[in-house]
XYZ file of C-alpha atoms in Angstrom:
728
model
C 23.183 -29.121 -35.937
C 20.906 -26.772 -34.143
C 18.200 -28.091 -31.390
C 15.218 -27.673 -33.904
C 16.722 -29.671 -36.496
C 17.879 -32.241 -34.172
C 14.299 -32.516 -32.390
C 12.622 -32.621 -36.010
C 14.394 -35.078 -37.413
C 13.014 -37.531 -34.283
C 9.448 -35.973 -35.114
C 9.500 -33.823 -31.775
C 8.291 -30.095 -31.476
C 9.068 -27.215 -29.500
C 6.420 -24.761 -28.186
C 6.002 -21.709 -25.845
C 3.120 -20.195 -23.983
C 3.242 -16.441 -22.288
C 0.949 -16.541 -19.229
C 0.717 -12.723 -19.393
C -0.144 -12.188 -23.112
C -2.006 -15.805 -23.781
C 0.416 -15.956 -27.107
C 1.330 -19.662 -27.835
C 4.406 -19.894 -30.433
C 5.039 -23.181 -31.911
C 7.996 -24.107 -34.225
C 7.747 -25.633 -37.563
C 7.295 -29.220 -36.359
C 5.162 -28.706 -33.229
C 2.927 -26.720 -35.995
C 2.658 -29.950 -37.824
C 1.570 -32.062 -35.024
C -1.052 -29.562 -34.173
C -2.771 -29.576 -37.621
C -1.096 -26.302 -38.745
C 1.198 -25.410 -41.758
C 4.586 -27.010 -40.934
C 5.989 -23.278 -40.304
C 6.809 -21.243 -36.965
C 3.804 -19.604 -35.936
C 2.254 -17.496 -32.968
C -1.350 -17.636 -32.449
C -3.512 -16.090 -29.666
C -4.684 -18.486 -26.770
C -8.362 -19.011 -28.115
C -6.680 -19.958 -31.737
C -4.367 -22.367 -30.058
C -7.178 -24.100 -27.738
C -9.178 -24.534 -30.876
C -6.508 -27.410 -32.108
C -7.151 -29.452 -28.889
C -9.921 -31.836 -27.828
C -11.830 -29.459 -25.166
C -12.275 -32.208 -22.499
C -8.246 -32.615 -22.992
C -7.590 -28.937 -22.842
C -9.472 -28.669 -19.251
C -7.352 -31.374 -17.766
C -3.992 -30.224 -19.247
C -4.863 -26.772 -17.581
C -5.148 -28.253 -14.069
C -1.994 -30.192 -14.584
C -0.132 -27.093 -15.615
C -1.563 -25.134 -12.713
C -0.311 -27.904 -10.384
C 2.946 -27.669 -12.042
C 3.235 -23.810 -11.903
C 2.437 -23.938 -7.938
C 4.998 -26.899 -7.191
C 7.543 -25.982 -9.892
C 7.568 -29.302 -11.094
C 7.251 -30.820 -14.852
C 3.731 -30.829 -16.536
C 3.198 -34.161 -18.666
C -0.191 -35.038 -20.255
C -1.568 -36.262 -23.549
C -3.979 -34.370 -25.894
C -5.780 -34.981 -28.673
C -5.552 -32.830 -31.781
C -8.645 -32.265 -33.583
C -9.620 -30.537 -37.066
C -12.186 -28.001 -37.462
C -15.125 -30.629 -37.645
C -13.914 -32.066 -34.192
C -12.270 -35.096 -35.790
C -9.406 -36.424 -33.840
C -6.281 -36.302 -36.036
C -3.645 -37.742 -33.803
C -2.702 -37.912 -30.385
C 0.258 -36.006 -28.579
C 2.543 -35.991 -25.584
C 3.288 -32.613 -24.082
C 6.087 -32.315 -21.420
C 6.599 -28.764 -20.333
C 8.154 -26.825 -17.216
C 7.324 -23.125 -16.256
C 9.627 -20.542 -15.905
C 9.350 -17.321 -14.379
C 9.376 -14.190 -16.516
C 12.071 -11.800 -15.880
C 11.155 -8.934 -13.122
C 7.530 -10.336 -13.036
C 6.523 -12.238 -9.854
C 2.965 -13.050 -11.451
C 3.855 -14.169 -15.027
C 5.440 -17.003 -16.352
C 6.480 -18.676 -19.709
C 5.425 -22.343 -20.239
C 8.359 -24.334 -22.455
C 7.750 -27.791 -23.731
C 7.702 -30.133 -26.400
C 5.077 -32.083 -28.361
C 5.656 -35.522 -29.637
C 3.095 -38.095 -31.403
C 1.796 -40.810 -29.587
C 1.249 -44.151 -31.853
C -2.304 -45.755 -31.127
C -2.194 -48.264 -28.859
C -2.448 -52.300 -29.857
C -5.513 -53.988 -29.347
C -5.818 -55.454 -25.691
C -3.632 -52.735 -24.406
C -4.665 -49.429 -22.109
C -3.526 -45.882 -23.282
C -2.172 -43.555 -20.547
C -4.544 -40.340 -20.384
C -7.770 -39.136 -21.298
C -9.567 -41.715 -23.691
C -10.457 -40.987 -27.124
C -14.227 -41.106 -26.911
C -16.015 -38.224 -29.017
C -18.289 -37.821 -26.135
C -19.051 -34.133 -27.757
C -21.981 -34.058 -25.319
C -19.659 -34.325 -21.992
C -17.144 -31.890 -24.110
C -19.799 -29.356 -24.601
C -20.716 -29.041 -20.797
C -17.274 -28.892 -19.821
C -16.711 -26.047 -21.990
C -19.859 -24.140 -20.693
C -18.888 -24.597 -17.238
C -15.578 -23.153 -17.988
C -17.326 -20.223 -20.093
C -20.019 -19.637 -17.682
C -17.285 -19.258 -14.807
C -15.366 -16.754 -16.683
C -17.937 -14.432 -17.714
C -19.535 -14.604 -14.348
C -16.016 -13.593 -12.734
C -15.706 -10.484 -15.185
C -16.283 -6.908 -13.444
C -16.379 -4.839 -16.290
C -18.397 -4.599 -19.634
C -14.588 -4.557 -21.403
C -13.637 -7.846 -19.697
C -17.034 -9.543 -20.327
C -16.188 -8.613 -24.250
C -12.649 -9.944 -23.552
C -13.909 -13.232 -22.146
C -16.193 -13.415 -25.163
C -13.331 -12.856 -27.689
C -11.240 -15.526 -26.148
C -13.980 -18.434 -25.916
C -12.787 -21.604 -27.981
C -16.008 -23.511 -28.724
C -15.712 -27.282 -29.109
C -15.206 -28.349 -32.970
C -16.053 -24.902 -34.312
C -13.876 -22.098 -32.829
C -15.290 -18.650 -34.443
C -12.544 -16.446 -36.415
C -14.638 -13.238 -35.528
C -17.010 -11.905 -33.013
C -19.117 -8.808 -32.556
C -21.502 -7.419 -29.991
C -24.202 -4.672 -30.593
C -25.987 -2.904 -28.189
C -29.259 -1.074 -28.498
C -29.658 2.567 -27.888
C -33.227 3.776 -28.624
C -33.723 3.380 -32.678
C -30.264 2.255 -33.423
C -27.840 -0.220 -32.912
C -24.056 0.009 -32.568
C -20.788 -2.201 -31.940
C -20.012 -1.988 -28.591
C -17.157 -4.954 -28.654
C -15.293 -6.516 -31.550
C -12.851 -9.075 -32.074
C -11.559 -9.917 -35.674
C -9.802 -8.627 -38.610
C -11.690 -5.037 -38.348
C -11.770 -2.811 -35.592
C -14.615 -1.747 -34.001
C -14.755 1.769 -35.326
C -14.130 0.559 -38.930
C -16.857 -1.802 -38.715
C -19.512 -1.132 -41.712
C -22.437 -1.516 -39.437
C -20.638 0.398 -36.186
C -23.762 2.607 -35.803
C -26.884 1.696 -37.984
C -30.574 2.033 -37.801
C -32.828 -0.530 -36.383
C -34.567 -0.908 -39.491
C -31.624 -1.612 -41.561
C -31.536 -4.904 -43.535
C -28.907 -6.105 -41.532
C -28.678 -9.505 -39.354
C -28.260 -8.233 -36.327
C -30.731 -5.445 -36.643
C -33.257 -8.263 -37.696
C -32.345 -10.113 -34.661
C -32.912 -7.166 -32.231
C -36.387 -6.451 -34.072
C -37.436 -9.827 -33.889
C -35.469 -11.501 -30.806
C -34.888 -14.546 -32.835
C -31.364 -15.778 -33.846
C -30.136 -15.902 -37.512
C -27.978 -18.628 -38.857
C -26.404 -18.317 -42.192
C -24.327 -21.511 -42.672
C -23.080 -20.185 -46.426
C -22.083 -16.944 -48.289
C -24.639 -17.505 -50.580
C -27.729 -17.911 -48.022
C -26.137 -14.385 -46.519
C -26.366 -12.818 -49.730
C -29.686 -14.077 -50.549
C -31.235 -13.201 -47.769
C -29.788 -9.712 -46.676
C -28.319 -8.594 -49.794
C -27.752 -4.926 -49.219
C -25.770 -5.754 -45.899
C -23.554 -8.156 -48.214
C -22.726 -5.665 -50.835
C -21.867 -2.943 -48.159
C -19.876 -5.098 -45.825
C -18.502 -7.586 -48.330
C -17.466 -10.297 -45.797
C -15.690 -12.518 -47.958
C -13.162 -14.115 -45.759
C -15.659 -15.865 -43.591
C -17.939 -18.636 -44.740
C -20.524 -19.185 -41.916
C -22.509 -16.600 -39.439
C -24.301 -16.855 -36.493
C -26.278 -13.594 -34.855
C -27.940 -14.751 -31.786
C -30.264 -12.184 -29.821
C -29.141 -10.988 -26.177
C -31.959 -11.504 -23.657
C -32.458 -10.407 -20.372
C -35.697 -10.893 -18.339
C -37.471 -11.040 -21.937
C -35.933 -7.619 -22.734
C -33.518 -7.724 -25.963
C -30.798 -5.608 -25.175
C -28.415 -6.316 -27.973
C -26.985 -9.093 -30.471
C -24.069 -11.392 -30.656
C -22.432 -12.340 -33.968
C -19.947 -15.350 -34.471
C -18.095 -15.529 -37.883
C -16.638 -18.544 -38.797
C -13.517 -19.124 -41.407
C -14.774 -22.535 -42.490
C -18.215 -23.588 -43.232
C -20.587 -24.578 -40.101
C -23.534 -26.433 -40.499
C -25.108 -24.916 -37.316
C -26.237 -28.529 -36.338
C -28.811 -28.547 -33.247
C -25.835 -29.235 -30.959
C -23.968 -26.460 -32.294
C -26.918 -24.174 -32.199
C -27.487 -25.117 -28.491
C -23.860 -24.252 -27.675
C -24.220 -20.668 -29.377
C -27.644 -20.097 -27.499
C -26.277 -20.968 -24.348
C -23.145 -18.642 -24.736
C -25.743 -15.965 -25.691
C -27.502 -16.417 -22.590
C -24.468 -16.076 -20.600
C -23.158 -13.416 -22.281
C -26.367 -11.186 -22.013
C -26.383 -11.786 -18.184
C -22.798 -10.831 -18.095
C -23.200 -7.773 -20.225
C -26.424 -6.686 -18.045
C -24.772 -7.392 -14.636
C -21.708 -5.272 -15.648
C -23.634 -2.392 -17.205
C -25.645 -1.920 -13.999
C -22.433 -2.132 -11.943
C -20.819 0.501 -13.961
C -24.151 2.626 -13.998
C -23.887 2.568 -10.220
C -20.442 3.244 -10.052
C -21.029 6.356 -12.424
C -24.143 7.230 -10.314
C -22.269 7.218 -6.858
C -19.137 9.240 -8.370
C -21.527 12.113 -9.451
C -23.426 12.081 -6.244
C -20.487 12.261 -4.338
C -19.054 14.820 -6.354
C -21.888 16.917 -6.329
C -21.683 16.722 -2.469
C -18.135 17.934 -2.452
C -16.832 21.491 -2.943
C -16.705 22.079 -6.742
C -13.385 23.483 -7.189
C -10.125 23.773 -5.065
C -10.195 26.121 -2.329
C -7.979 29.244 -2.781
C -7.254 30.421 0.686
C -4.413 33.690 0.545
C -1.513 32.422 2.906
C -2.671 28.634 2.728
C -2.340 25.711 0.610
C -5.160 23.328 0.820
C -5.333 19.277 -0.273
C -8.409 17.169 -0.002
C -9.258 13.774 -0.538
C -12.309 11.443 -0.472
C -12.150 7.739 -0.828
C -15.428 5.579 -0.475
C -15.778 2.222 0.993
C -15.831 0.437 -2.102
C -19.173 -1.460 -1.353
C -22.592 -0.892 -2.626
C -23.152 2.351 -4.329
C -19.589 3.495 -3.045
C -21.061 6.353 -0.817
C -21.296 6.874 2.707
C -21.444 9.604 5.696
C -17.859 11.171 5.152
C -17.571 14.400 3.788
C -15.534 17.627 3.762
C -16.582 21.356 2.962
C -14.482 24.428 2.575
C -16.753 27.657 3.256
C -16.310 31.626 2.495
C -17.334 33.555 5.659
C -18.991 37.135 5.596
C -16.008 38.253 7.948
C -13.844 37.501 4.887
C -12.172 34.360 6.791
C -12.900 30.798 5.693
C -14.288 27.792 7.571
C -12.966 24.111 6.839
C -15.560 21.220 7.735
C -14.937 17.607 8.237
C -17.563 15.197 9.158
C -18.803 11.601 9.609
C -22.363 10.461 9.439
C -22.947 7.138 10.981
C -23.318 4.113 8.563
C -22.096 3.300 4.772
C -25.515 3.164 3.295
C -27.702 5.151 1.137
C -29.356 6.559 4.155
C -26.174 7.768 5.734
C -25.342 9.287 2.119
C -28.479 11.357 1.970
C -27.994 12.677 5.576
C -24.839 13.634 5.144
C -25.962 15.795 2.244
C -28.818 17.665 4.298
C -26.269 18.144 7.315
C -23.518 19.351 4.981
C -25.890 21.968 3.628
C -27.098 23.133 7.073
C -23.588 23.364 8.435
C -22.735 25.767 5.168
C -26.025 27.530 5.608
C -25.328 28.342 9.242
C -21.627 29.077 8.617
C -22.899 31.883 6.009
C -24.731 33.510 8.257
C -21.936 34.509 10.310
C -22.271 32.314 13.388
C -19.105 31.253 15.372
C -17.868 27.616 15.216
C -19.734 26.818 18.479
C -22.760 28.001 17.439
C -22.757 26.193 14.200
C -22.164 22.987 15.494
C -25.014 23.550 18.315
C -27.286 24.215 15.475
C -26.420 21.539 13.539
C -27.000 19.197 16.436
C -30.450 20.393 16.757
C -30.990 19.931 12.908
C -29.767 16.599 13.070
C -31.442 15.339 15.887
C -34.839 16.725 14.132
C -34.082 14.586 11.117
C -34.905 11.098 12.944
C -37.716 9.593 11.448
C -39.388 6.473 10.031
C -36.963 4.592 7.725
C -38.417 1.999 5.583
C -41.642 0.256 4.955
C -41.756 -1.381 8.396
C -41.832 2.154 9.905
C -38.930 1.471 12.205
C -36.850 4.640 13.709
C -33.306 4.662 12.344
C -31.577 7.645 14.376
C -28.352 8.990 13.079
C -25.261 10.820 14.866
C -22.361 12.261 13.331
C -19.010 13.254 14.284
C -17.782 16.756 12.901
C -14.623 18.790 13.172
C -15.325 22.737 12.443
C -12.502 24.875 12.042
C -12.392 28.920 11.463
C -9.268 29.979 9.868
C -7.727 33.447 9.945
C -4.961 32.952 7.345
C -3.180 36.512 8.376
C -3.094 35.669 11.897
C -2.634 32.140 11.229
C -5.231 31.480 14.214
C -7.646 28.293 14.120
C -10.636 28.457 16.263
C -11.748 24.769 16.479
C -15.066 23.321 17.510
C -15.293 19.596 17.873
C -18.142 17.065 18.058
C -17.020 13.649 18.902
C -14.499 13.741 15.964
C -10.766 12.885 16.395
C -8.417 15.827 17.066
C -6.590 17.371 14.354
C -2.876 16.838 13.715
C -0.230 19.317 13.277
C 3.450 18.830 11.692
C 5.531 21.422 12.986
C 8.014 23.233 11.108
C 10.835 20.901 11.798
C 8.673 17.870 10.554
C 7.421 16.374 13.930
C 3.794 15.520 14.251
C 1.750 16.236 17.483
C -1.965 15.758 17.732
C -3.352 19.076 19.004
C -5.739 18.543 21.855
C -9.159 20.133 21.508
C -12.431 20.664 23.630
C -15.531 18.898 22.171
C -18.943 17.681 22.944
C -20.848 15.097 22.011
C -21.408 13.891 18.457
C -24.136 15.723 16.553
C -27.468 14.623 17.005
C -27.293 12.828 20.486
C -28.351 15.918 22.366
C -30.127 18.982 21.130
C -28.779 20.975 23.925
C -25.159 20.066 23.974
C -22.934 22.717 24.042
C -19.252 22.848 22.079
C -16.434 25.083 23.523
C -14.000 26.703 21.214
C -10.387 25.979 21.239
C -8.047 28.403 19.495
C -4.774 27.114 18.038
C -2.166 29.033 16.208
C -0.676 27.557 12.903
C 2.911 28.904 12.865
C 4.581 29.661 9.086
C 5.701 26.113 7.503
C 3.445 24.130 9.649
C 0.918 21.448 7.984
C -2.626 20.897 9.730
C -3.902 17.298 9.174
C -8.145 16.997 9.483
C -9.247 13.315 8.845
C -12.260 11.133 9.907
C -11.518 7.744 11.487
C -11.326 5.840 8.293
C -8.040 7.229 7.877
C -6.810 6.271 11.492
C -8.591 2.774 12.321
C -8.771 1.202 9.045
C -6.821 -2.344 8.721
C -7.617 -3.533 12.878
C -5.865 -0.303 14.161
C -6.891 1.395 17.109
C -6.852 5.318 17.648
C -3.400 5.081 19.027
C -1.883 2.455 16.396
C -3.631 4.077 13.602
C -2.022 7.603 14.610
C 1.491 5.916 15.114
C 1.064 4.320 11.267
C -0.013 7.965 9.975
C 2.983 9.608 11.980
C 5.272 7.352 9.612
C 3.928 9.425 6.679
C 3.068 12.670 7.918
C 6.267 13.337 9.579
C 8.987 15.214 7.497
C 12.220 12.823 7.824
C 14.379 13.425 10.146
C 17.258 14.347 7.446
C 15.265 17.290 6.956
C 15.773 18.831 9.701
C 19.942 18.139 10.102
C 20.212 19.245 6.015
C 17.643 21.468 4.826
C 18.701 20.661 1.386
C 18.368 16.707 1.838
C 15.247 14.933 -0.021
C 13.500 12.599 2.114
C 14.603 8.858 2.140
C 11.015 7.740 0.593
C 11.357 10.048 -2.399
C 8.192 12.026 -1.179
C 8.555 15.839 -1.345
C 6.867 16.664 2.178
C 5.969 19.945 1.242
C 3.835 18.800 -1.871
C 0.603 18.217 -0.191
C -1.021 16.555 -2.990
C 1.511 14.069 -2.992
C 1.242 14.171 0.732
C -2.380 13.315 0.483
C -1.994 10.605 -1.698
C 0.514 8.931 0.451
C -1.640 9.180 3.467
C -4.378 7.264 1.527
C -2.029 4.720 0.050
C -0.667 3.858 3.920
C -3.991 2.939 4.622
C -5.254 1.042 1.729
C -1.799 -0.285 0.418
C -0.190 -3.171 1.441
C 1.737 -1.293 4.139
C -1.535 -0.834 5.998
C -1.818 -4.395 7.215
C -1.754 -4.735 10.925
C -3.232 -7.855 11.466
C -2.928 -11.382 9.696
C -4.652 -12.247 6.726
C -4.655 -12.004 2.926
C -3.451 -8.823 1.680
C -7.068 -7.709 0.744
C -8.211 -3.953 -0.007
C -8.831 -2.429 3.107
C -11.792 -0.345 2.171
C -13.439 -0.971 5.531
C -14.374 2.732 6.012
C -14.868 5.922 3.963
C -12.000 8.333 4.075
C -11.901 11.945 4.024
C -8.858 14.227 4.929
C -8.075 17.839 4.655
C -4.601 18.983 4.465
C -3.688 22.739 5.314
C -0.302 24.464 5.232
C 0.257 27.862 6.452
C 3.007 29.485 3.889
C 6.077 31.188 4.851
C 8.944 32.410 2.908
C 11.680 30.465 5.158
C 10.449 27.477 7.149
C 13.667 26.098 7.478
C 16.518 28.791 8.701
C 19.820 29.171 7.435
C 22.603 26.036 7.395
C 23.623 26.653 10.809
C 20.784 26.321 12.881
C 17.485 24.270 12.841
C 13.934 25.275 13.263
C 12.162 25.816 16.743
C 9.524 23.132 17.567
C 7.013 25.196 19.765
C 3.566 24.241 20.899
C 1.043 26.360 23.581
C -1.807 25.050 25.841
C -4.430 26.395 28.341
C -5.537 24.435 30.945
C -8.474 25.951 32.528
C -9.466 25.835 36.203
C -12.703 23.753 35.263
C -10.730 21.311 33.163
C -8.071 19.618 35.638
C -8.595 16.492 33.317
C -6.275 18.218 30.270
C -3.152 17.793 32.487
C -2.896 14.324 30.838
C -3.123 15.439 27.563
C -0.743 18.175 28.352
C 1.669 15.687 29.494
C 1.230 13.469 26.465
C 1.844 16.523 24.296
C 5.253 17.085 25.815
C 6.046 13.430 25.401
C 5.131 13.763 21.691
C 7.503 16.985 21.443
C 10.474 14.941 22.961
C 9.807 11.602 21.232
C 13.292 11.837 19.818
C 15.067 13.076 22.390
C 18.521 11.466 23.146
C 17.838 10.305 26.888
C 14.289 9.006 28.032
C 15.311 9.628 31.661
C 15.433 13.709 30.852
C 11.696 12.847 29.021
C 10.270 11.404 32.095
C 12.111 14.538 34.279
C 10.345 17.178 31.934
C 6.896 15.519 32.094
C 7.027 15.266 35.999
C 8.232 18.777 36.234
C 5.519 19.977 33.988
C 2.628 18.154 35.973
C 3.712 19.437 39.012
C 3.973 23.100 37.839
C 0.500 23.294 36.440
C -0.917 21.306 38.852
C 0.505 23.927 41.300
C -1.372 26.733 39.616
C -4.848 24.970 39.707
C -4.613 24.296 43.211
C -3.072 27.486 44.515
C -4.406 29.847 42.022
C -7.829 31.012 40.858
C -7.020 31.149 37.283
C -6.093 29.290 34.500
C -2.326 28.053 33.462
C -0.830 29.167 29.925
C 1.702 26.284 28.963
C 4.692 27.166 26.257
C 7.204 24.752 25.534
C 9.876 24.999 22.762
C 12.577 22.936 21.870
C 15.605 24.701 19.849
C 18.928 23.748 18.471
C 20.264 20.992 16.607
C 19.897 17.172 17.327
C 21.967 15.944 20.174
C 22.710 19.546 21.640
C 18.866 20.896 22.044
C 17.196 23.016 24.496
C 13.666 22.427 26.100
C 12.314 25.508 27.626
C 8.996 25.490 29.204
C 6.956 28.335 30.793
C 3.918 28.199 32.744
C 2.072 31.177 33.249
C -0.797 32.245 35.651
C -2.650 35.559 36.541
C -1.640 35.578 40.360
C 1.159 37.940 41.868
C 1.905 35.470 44.646
C 5.372 34.074 44.130
C 6.413 30.239 45.123
C 8.532 29.840 47.840
C 10.541 26.893 49.080
C 8.885 24.639 51.838
C 10.284 21.984 53.901
C 7.705 19.108 53.829
C 7.958 16.371 56.227
C 8.366 12.796 55.425
C 4.762 12.142 55.219
C 3.576 15.339 53.501
C 1.780 15.253 50.183
C 2.877 18.141 48.479
C 5.308 21.268 48.772
C 7.881 19.532 46.863
C 7.451 21.254 43.651
C 10.944 23.638 43.976
C 12.713 20.995 44.916
C 11.797 18.673 42.143
C 12.783 21.423 39.890
C 16.548 22.059 41.655
C 17.263 18.104 41.448
C 15.801 17.771 37.856
C 16.029 20.918 35.542
C 19.388 22.333 34.138
C 17.971 25.970 34.971
C 14.857 27.278 36.132
C 13.075 30.372 37.467
C 10.395 32.427 38.096
C 9.636 35.642 36.487
C 7.149 38.019 37.767
C 5.068 39.830 35.264
C 2.606 42.834 35.026
C -0.472 40.606 35.073
C 0.734 37.479 36.937
C 4.066 35.394 37.115
C 5.588 32.796 34.916
C 7.626 29.705 36.350
C 10.229 27.895 33.858
C 12.489 25.466 33.475
C 15.105 24.391 30.835
C 16.453 20.953 29.763
C 19.942 20.542 28.012
C 19.680 17.472 25.699
C 22.520 14.776 26.363
C 23.075 11.370 25.769
C 22.012 8.850 28.769
C 26.002 8.493 29.591
C 26.246 12.224 29.445
C 25.388 14.752 32.241
C 25.140 18.529 31.359
C 27.042 21.127 33.061
C 24.447 24.270 33.182
C 27.178 26.450 34.126
C 28.839 25.786 30.738
C 27.411 28.472 29.218
C 27.489 30.986 31.990
C 23.866 30.519 33.404
C 23.025 28.804 37.063
C 19.989 27.898 38.386
C 17.867 30.831 40.111
C 14.578 31.189 41.702
């Protein structure tokens, strides 16, 4: 004998509720117990709710939520009511939540239904009392409906909530919401047998003889309790629509602030007399529905306005720069109008070169967006006149300083500043002339996949000091290298500071080491690191997705600041050389006499280059020798120091060569410093720490260099193994 047959013999039915789709399935016995024909059936949640007393439903919902949270059995009593609200019987349900396969959020609720006999006189029955207090039930239903409508975040969600409402004692079989557009009304949401586009009154004139049109014209509800009354009051609409499956209709105005924005129709498959209590419920629902539709329509309009405004402030099309591939992203904070002060731009210059600009105006409000728009236009105008990067930022700073003025009705001054990174690109030579105004430095992914921060000279943010100078730094983008320009929203969002933020970006931006050892290998995370569009999406996801969370707390959307980013890659026919070798990792830095503080930046760059070097002690030795060589140039010569560092070879057997060139003809010589001497040990350090070193005279000066050969911490390299020996 089947389980269903065995349970039916003892008047027990089976039911199942799907938390994802909301569908409720009954077997034949369960359907009979809830007042339906005795046959298996699957109903939407709204129809299933109509079979139960509203007060019982709310209580059972709380019991089920607790059972789901604790993984326990849910047991409750429910009163079964008919279409008029009369209690037919009381049933007991016992159910258990079961997780859906492959889903962490959804579950099935499986349970039984069994009729409970009426209690004997003088005894008490467990569960809520059968009192028939419809006023209390109505209040509970309206509170539930108001909460659901208030939480809806879009027009579509409001309409979905409205379609799922199960009113106490009289649940509608079909719903339609009409919106007003000028002198016409149209169906903006529909639930029932007919789809919205097939509705006979989907788009009609306001003067049409139709109940919804009359409701909009007069602002008064229309109740039609019988088909005869419908036919008598609106003969034209009756003959066109032929609503023969329904027995009663209610058309109510949707009014917000004294203005009728539409109408709401509720159709019933059974006769409804529309008593004062029923009309009160319908009127209250219509008011809440009107408020929810008005709120979501305003929010959608604001989002559309913000999107259009932001798109108008960004480049109209993807830039096409010969020899370079460019990808860009802009992501607003998600608050307010979703506009802020971040922007990027790509500008064609009179010289035939291209300028790339990225900036961030202080603030995340409409005022910041307005200043951003003006500043963007000003920078574009100065660049189009052919000014060099330093002159463009100097003029932009004076322009922004002049924009400070009264803001708001109280006349208060609200000065704003902006950070900016301006870059003039020569795609043929691969040179980038960069001027920076308080903005984060760019990052470069070398041909072998290593990310390095490119320190650049800079000045104060725009708008602080109109007379600030902005020195220019020239960087060479080698074939196969990728450069990242971004605003601080990409770096510091989610509780990060500048250092930890760059570490997070490094994990996504760097090409995996497997590509360096095996050019044909795919990245472990499945991302094609040469696809700039996919890389841009991954960088944004690293900040806004669950992996972005640096501090403890709920996994909320990390839209704390706007994000703008630009990626450019210099194309090359061969970025990774043949199977027997690996790409070269190279960087070049100039340390001027007037900028000895940049020595710290060169030390950090060298550490970044050697971040995956096998022996940490060798890294510290390389940094120490670099510091000594550059300092000697600044102290003992009158010129600048040009540093070139190059890492070549394969992992485990690489070579670091570092050259420091200057314009002096005087060659270094060994000294014999005393115990208390504070200098004179530079060449001694090279002899002790370098595997190979030397000094090469040049026509315009000299170059002192050293080499280190990678070895594990337990191995010591043998410089003579390759036939070379240290020389001075």
